[in-house]
CSV table of C-alpha atoms in Angstrom, one decimal:
chain,number,residue,atom,x,y,z
Y,906,ASP,CA,-8.4,-14.8,-17.6
Y,907,PHE,CA,-7.4,-11.3,-18.8
Y,908,ARG,CA,-11.0,-10.1,-18.5
Y,909,THR,CA,-10.5,-10.1,-14.7
Y,910,GLU,CA,-7.6,-7.7,-15.2
Y,911,GLY,CA,-9.8,-5.5,-17.4
Y,912,ARG,CA,-12.5,-5.4,-14.7
Y,913,ASN,CA,-9.8,-4.4,-12.2
Y,914,ALA,CA,-8.8,-1.5,-14.4
Y,915,ASP,CA,-12.4,-0.4,-14.7
Y,916,ARG,CA,-13.0,-0.5,-11.0
Y,917,LEU,CA,-9.8,1.4,-10.2
Y,918,ARG,CA,-10.7,4.1,-12.8
Y,919,GLU,CA,-14.2,4.4,-11.2
Y,920,ASN,CA,-12.6,4.9,-7.8
Y,921,PHE,CA,-10.6,7.8,-9.1
Y,922,LYS,CA,-13.4,9.3,-11.1
Y,923,GLY,CA,-13.0,13.1,-11.0
Y,924,ASP,CA,-9.5,13.0,-9.6
Y,925,ALA,CA,-7.2,14.6,-12.2
Y,926,ARG,CA,-4.1,13.4,-10.4
Y,927,VAL,CA,-4.6,9.8,-11.5
Y,928,TYR,CA,-5.2,8.3,-14.9
Y,929,ILE,CA,-6.2,4.7,-15.6
Y,930,PRO,CA,-6.1,3.6,-19.2
Y,931,GLU,CA,-9.4,2.7,-20.9
Y,932,VAL,CA,-10.2,-1.0,-21.6
Y,933,PHE,CA,-11.3,-1.7,-25.1
Y,934,TRP,CA,-13.7,-4.5,-24.3
Y,935,ASP,CA,-14.6,-5.2,-28.0
Y,936,TYR,CA,-11.0,-6.4,-28.4
Y,937,CYS,CA,-10.6,-8.4,-25.2
Y,938,THR,CA,-11.0,-12.1,-24.5
Y,939,SER,CA,-9.8,-14.4,-21.7
Y,940,LYS,CA,-6.4,-14.5,-23.5
Y,941,VAL,CA,-6.2,-10.9,-24.9
Y,942,LEU,CA,-6.3,-7.6,-23.0
Y,943,THR,CA,-6.5,-4.4,-25.1
Y,944,LEU,CA,-5.8,-1.2,-23.2
Y,945,GLU,CA,-5.5,2.4,-24.2
Y,946,ARG,CA,-1.8,3.3,-24.9
Y,947,ILE,CA,-0.5,6.0,-22.6
Y,948,HIS,CA,2.7,8.0,-22.8
Y,949,GLY,CA,4.9,9.4,-20.1
Y,950,ILE,CA,8.0,9.1,-18.0
Y,951,LYS,CA,8.3,6.2,-15.5
Y,952,LEU,CA,8.7,7.0,-11.8
Y,953,ASN,CA,12.0,5.2,-11.7
Y,954,GLN,CA,13.6,7.7,-14.2
Y,955,PRO,CA,14.4,10.6,-11.9
Y,956,GLU,CA,16.8,12.3,-14.4
Y,957,GLN,CA,14.1,12.4,-17.1
Y,958,LEU,CA,11.5,13.7,-14.6
Y,959,ALA,CA,13.8,16.5,-13.6
Y,960,SER,CA,14.7,17.5,-17.1
Y,961,ALA,CA,11.0,17.6,-18.0
Y,962,GLY,CA,10.5,20.0,-15.2
Y,963,TYR,CA,8.4,17.8,-12.8
Y,964,ASP,CA,8.5,18.5,-9.1
Y,965,ARG,CA,9.6,15.2,-7.6
Y,966,ALA,CA,8.4,16.2,-4.1
Y,967,GLU,CA,4.9,16.9,-5.4
Y,968,LEU,CA,4.9,13.6,-7.3
Y,969,ALA,CA,6.0,11.8,-4.1
Y,970,LEU,CA,3.1,13.3,-2.2
Y,971,ILE,CA,0.5,12.5,-5.0
Y,972,PHE,CA,1.8,8.9,-5.2
Y,973,ALA,CA,1.6,8.5,-1.4
Y,974,GLN,CA,-1.8,10.0,-1.1
Y,975,THR,CA,-3.3,8.0,-4.0
Y,976,MET,CA,-1.9,4.7,-2.8
Y,977,MET,CA,-3.2,5.3,0.8
Y,978,LYS,CA,-6.6,6.3,-0.6
Y,979,GLN,CA,-6.7,2.9,-2.4
Y,980,ILE,CA,-5.8,1.1,0.8
Y,981,LEU,CA,-7.5,2.9,3.6
Y,982,LEU,CA,-10.5,4.5,1.9
Y,983,ASP,CA,-11.4,2.3,-1.1
Y,984,GLY,CA,-10.2,-1.0,0.2
Y,985,PHE,CA,-9.1,-1.9,-3.4
Y,986,PHE,CA,-5.5,-1.3,-4.2
Y,987,HIS,CA,-2.9,-1.9,-6.9
Y,988,GLY,CA,-0.9,-5.0,-5.8
Y,989,ASP,CA,2.3,-4.3,-7.8
Y,990,PRO,CA,3.0,-0.5,-7.8
Y,991,HIS,CA,6.6,-0.7,-8.7
Y,992,PRO,CA,8.0,2.3,-10.5
Y,993,GLY,CA,7.9,0.6,-13.9
Y,994,ASN,CA,4.1,0.3,-13.6
Y,995,ILE,CA,3.5,4.0,-13.0
Y,996,ILE,CA,4.3,6.8,-15.4
Y,997,VAL,CA,4.0,10.6,-15.2
Y,998,LEU,CA,1.8,11.8,-18.0
Y,999,ASP,CA,2.3,15.1,-19.9
Y,1000,ARG,CA,-0.1,17.0,-17.6
Y,1001,GLY,CA,1.6,15.6,-14.4
Y,1002,ALA,CA,-1.0,13.0,-13.6
Y,1003,LEU,CA,0.1,9.5,-12.5
Y,1004,GLY,CA,-0.8,6.8,-15.0
Y,1005,PHE,CA,-1.1,3.3,-13.5
Y,1006,MET,CA,-0.6,0.2,-15.6
Y,1007,ASP,CA,-0.7,-3.6,-15.0
Y,1008,PHE,CA,-3.8,-4.6,-13.0
Y,1009,GLY,CA,-3.1,-8.3,-12.8
Y,1010,ILE,CA,-2.5,-8.2,-9.0
Y,1011,MET,CA,-5.0,-6.3,-6.9
Y,1012,GLY,CA,-5.6,-6.3,-3.2
Y,1013,SER,CA,-9.0,-6.1,-1.5
Y,1014,LEU,CA,-9.7,-5.0,2.1
Y,1015,PRO,CA,-13.3,-5.2,3.4
Y,1016,PRO,CA,-14.3,-2.5,6.0
Y,1017,GLU,CA,-13.4,-4.7,9.0
Y,1018,LYS,CA,-9.8,-5.2,7.6
Y,1019,LYS,CA,-9.5,-1.5,6.8
Y,1020,ASN,CA,-10.4,-0.7,10.4
Y,1021,GLN,CA,-7.8,-3.2,11.7
Y,1022,LEU,CA,-5.1,-1.7,9.5
Y,1023,ALA,CA,-6.0,1.8,10.8
Y,1024,GLN,CA,-5.8,0.4,14.4
Y,1025,ILE,CA,-2.3,-1.0,13.7
Y,1026,ILE,CA,-1.1,2.5,12.4
Y,1027,ILE,CA,-2.7,4.2,15.4
Y,1028,ALA,CA,-1.1,1.7,17.8
Y,1029,LEU,CA,2.3,2.3,16.2
Y,1030,ALA,CA,1.9,6.1,16.2
Y,1031,ASN,CA,0.8,6.1,19.9
Y,1032,HIS,CA,3.3,3.4,21.0
Y,1033,ASN,CA,0.4,1.3,22.2
Y,1034,SER,CA,1.4,-2.4,22.4
Y,1035,ASP,CA,-1.9,-3.4,24.1
Y,1036,LEU,CA,-3.9,-2.1,21.0
Y,1037,LEU,CA,-1.3,-3.8,18.7
Y,1038,MET,CA,-1.8,-7.1,20.5
Y,1039,HIS,CA,-5.6,-6.8,20.5
Y,1040,THR,CA,-5.5,-6.1,16.7
Y,1041,ILE,CA,-3.2,-9.0,15.9
Y,1042,PHE,CA,-5.6,-11.4,17.8
Y,1043,GLU,CA,-8.5,-9.8,16.0
Y,1044,MET,CA,-7.2,-10.1,12.5
Y,1045,GLY,CA,-5.2,-13.3,12.6
Y,1046,VAL,CA,-5.7,-16.9,13.6
Y,1047,VAL,CA,-3.6,-17.2,16.8
Y,1048,PRO,CA,-2.8,-20.8,18.0
Y,1049,SER,CA,-4.6,-21.7,21.1
Y,1050,ASP,CA,-1.4,-22.7,22.8
Y,1051,VAL,CA,0.4,-19.3,22.2
Y,1052,ASN,CA,2.1,-17.9,25.2
Y,1053,ARG,CA,0.3,-14.6,25.5
Y,1054,LYS,CA,2.6,-13.2,28.2
Y,1055,GLU,CA,5.7,-13.9,25.9
Y,1056,LEU,CA,3.9,-12.4,22.9
Y,1057,LYS,CA,3.0,-9.3,24.9
Y,1058,ALA,CA,6.6,-8.9,26.0
Y,1059,TYR,CA,7.7,-9.3,22.4
Y,1060,LEU,CA,5.3,-6.5,21.3
Y,1061,ASP,CA,6.5,-4.3,24.2
Y,1062,LYS,CA,10.0,-4.6,22.7
Y,1063,LEU,CA,8.6,-3.7,19.4
Y,1064,ARG,CA,6.8,-0.7,20.9
Y,1065,ASP,CA,10.1,0.4,22.6
Y,1066,LYS,CA,11.8,0.2,19.2
Y,1067,TYR,CA,9.6,3.0,18.0
Y,1068,TYR,CA,9.0,4.8,21.3
Y,1069,ASP,CA,11.5,7.6,21.0
Y,1070,LYS,CA,10.9,8.2,17.3
Y,1071,PRO,CA,8.6,11.1,16.2
Y,1072,VAL,CA,5.7,10.0,14.0
Y,1073,GLU,CA,7.3,11.3,10.8
Y,1074,GLU,CA,10.4,9.0,11.4
Y,1075,ILE,CA,8.4,5.8,11.8
Y,1076,LYS,CA,8.6,3.8,8.6
Y,1077,ILE,CA,5.4,1.9,8.1
Y,1078,GLY,CA,7.1,-0.7,5.8
Y,1079,ASP,CA,9.6,-1.5,8.6
Y,1080,ALA,CA,6.8,-1.8,11.1
Y,1081,PHE,CA,4.9,-4.2,8.8
Y,1082,ASN,CA,8.0,-6.3,8.4
Y,1083,ASP,CA,8.3,-6.5,12.2
Y,1084,LEU,CA,4.6,-7.6,12.4
Y,1085,LEU,CA,5.2,-10.3,9.8
Y,1086,ASP,CA,8.2,-11.5,11.9
Y,1087,VAL,CA,5.9,-11.6,14.9
Y,1088,SER,CA,3.4,-13.7,13.0
Y,1089,PHE,CA,6.1,-16.2,11.8
Y,1090,LYS,CA,7.6,-16.4,15.3
Y,1091,TYR,CA,4.3,-17.3,17.0
Y,1092,ASN,CA,2.7,-19.1,14.1
Y,1093,ILE,CA,-0.1,-16.5,13.7
Y,1094,ARG,CA,-1.9,-16.9,10.4
Y,1095,LEU,CA,-2.5,-13.4,9.0
Y,1096,PRO,CA,-4.9,-13.0,6.1
Y,1097,SER,CA,-3.1,-13.3,2.7
Y,1098,ASP,CA,-4.2,-9.8,1.7
Y,1099,PHE,CA,-2.3,-8.5,4.7
Y,1100,VAL,CA,0.9,-10.0,3.3
Y,1101,LEU,CA,0.2,-8.4,-0.1
Y,1102,LEU,CA,-0.6,-5.2,1.7
Y,1103,ALA,CA,2.7,-5.2,3.6
Y,1104,LYS,CA,4.5,-5.7,0.2
Y,1105,VAL,CA,2.6,-2.8,-1.3
Y,1106,VAL,CA,3.3,-0.5,1.6
Y,1107,ILE,CA,7.0,-1.3,1.5
Y,1108,ILE,CA,7.2,-0.6,-2.2
Y,1109,THR,CA,5.2,2.6,-1.8
Y,1110,GLU,CA,7.4,3.9,1.0
Y,1111,GLY,CA,10.6,3.0,-1.1
Y,1112,ILE,CA,9.4,5.0,-4.1
Y,1113,VAL,CA,8.3,7.9,-1.9
Y,1114,LYS,CA,11.8,8.0,-0.3
Y,1115,GLN,CA,13.4,8.0,-3.8
Y,1116,LEU,CA,11.4,10.9,-5.0
Y,1117,ASN,CA,11.5,12.9,-1.7
Y,1118,PRO,CA,13.5,11.6,1.2
Y,1119,LYS,CA,11.9,14.2,3.5
Y,1120,LEU,CA,8.4,12.9,3.0
Y,1121,SER,CA,7.1,10.6,5.7
Y,1122,LEU,CA,4.4,8.1,4.7
Y,1123,MET,CA,3.3,7.9,8.3
Y,1124,LYS,CA,2.5,11.7,8.2
Y,1125,VAL,CA,0.6,11.2,5.0
Y,1126,VAL,CA,-1.4,8.4,6.6
Y,1127,GLU,CA,-1.9,10.0,10.0
Y,1128,PRO,CA,-4.9,12.2,9.1
C-alpha cells in the first residue's frame, strides 16, 4: 500500500521541519492511491557520485557530517529512521541540502529501545561489558538455559577487542555486527528493528567513510 510510504514521507518531513540541511519531497495526495505514489520531483547529485560532487564545488567533509548527524537524529532522537539510506536514495540539492527518497522501509524505535541503543553505545565507548550484557538481556529474549558465565566471557573478549582503541576509532557498524554474532551464537532473539537498525548504521558509516575517511560516526554520536 503506497499510501503507507506517503505517510512515512510526511512524518519524516515533519521531523525535519525548520532544518534547512534536509529536504523531503512533498507527497501529492490527490494523485495517490494504494497502488500509485506521486511525489515532488527533486534534482541533485547522488551521494555515490563523488566526482560530480567535487566538480560542483561541494565540501564532501561537510556533507559527511550533515549526513551522519541527520541519520543519528532520526535514530537516537526521533526514533523514526530511513531504513534504506544507500547513496542512490540521497541526493545533494542545489543549495547543499540532502534530499531523501524512497520511504518504503522505515525503522521505528520507542523510547525504551532508544535508551537501550544509547546504553550499547555508552558501553562500547567505556569498554563496559557488564553494561553491554545487562542491555542485551534487557532488549532481547535470552534462552533460559543460556550459560551466563560463558556469555559474559564472550562479551569480555568483545570489550577487549575495542579496549585499546580511542573512541574515534571504534566503528559502530563493526560493533553491531559483533553483537549480532553474539545473538546468533547464543540464540538471543533481538527485536527485528534492531537488525534493521544495524543495517542502517553499517550503511551510514560506509557512506560517511567514503565522503570523509577522517570522520568518526562514534564521535558524532557521543554527545
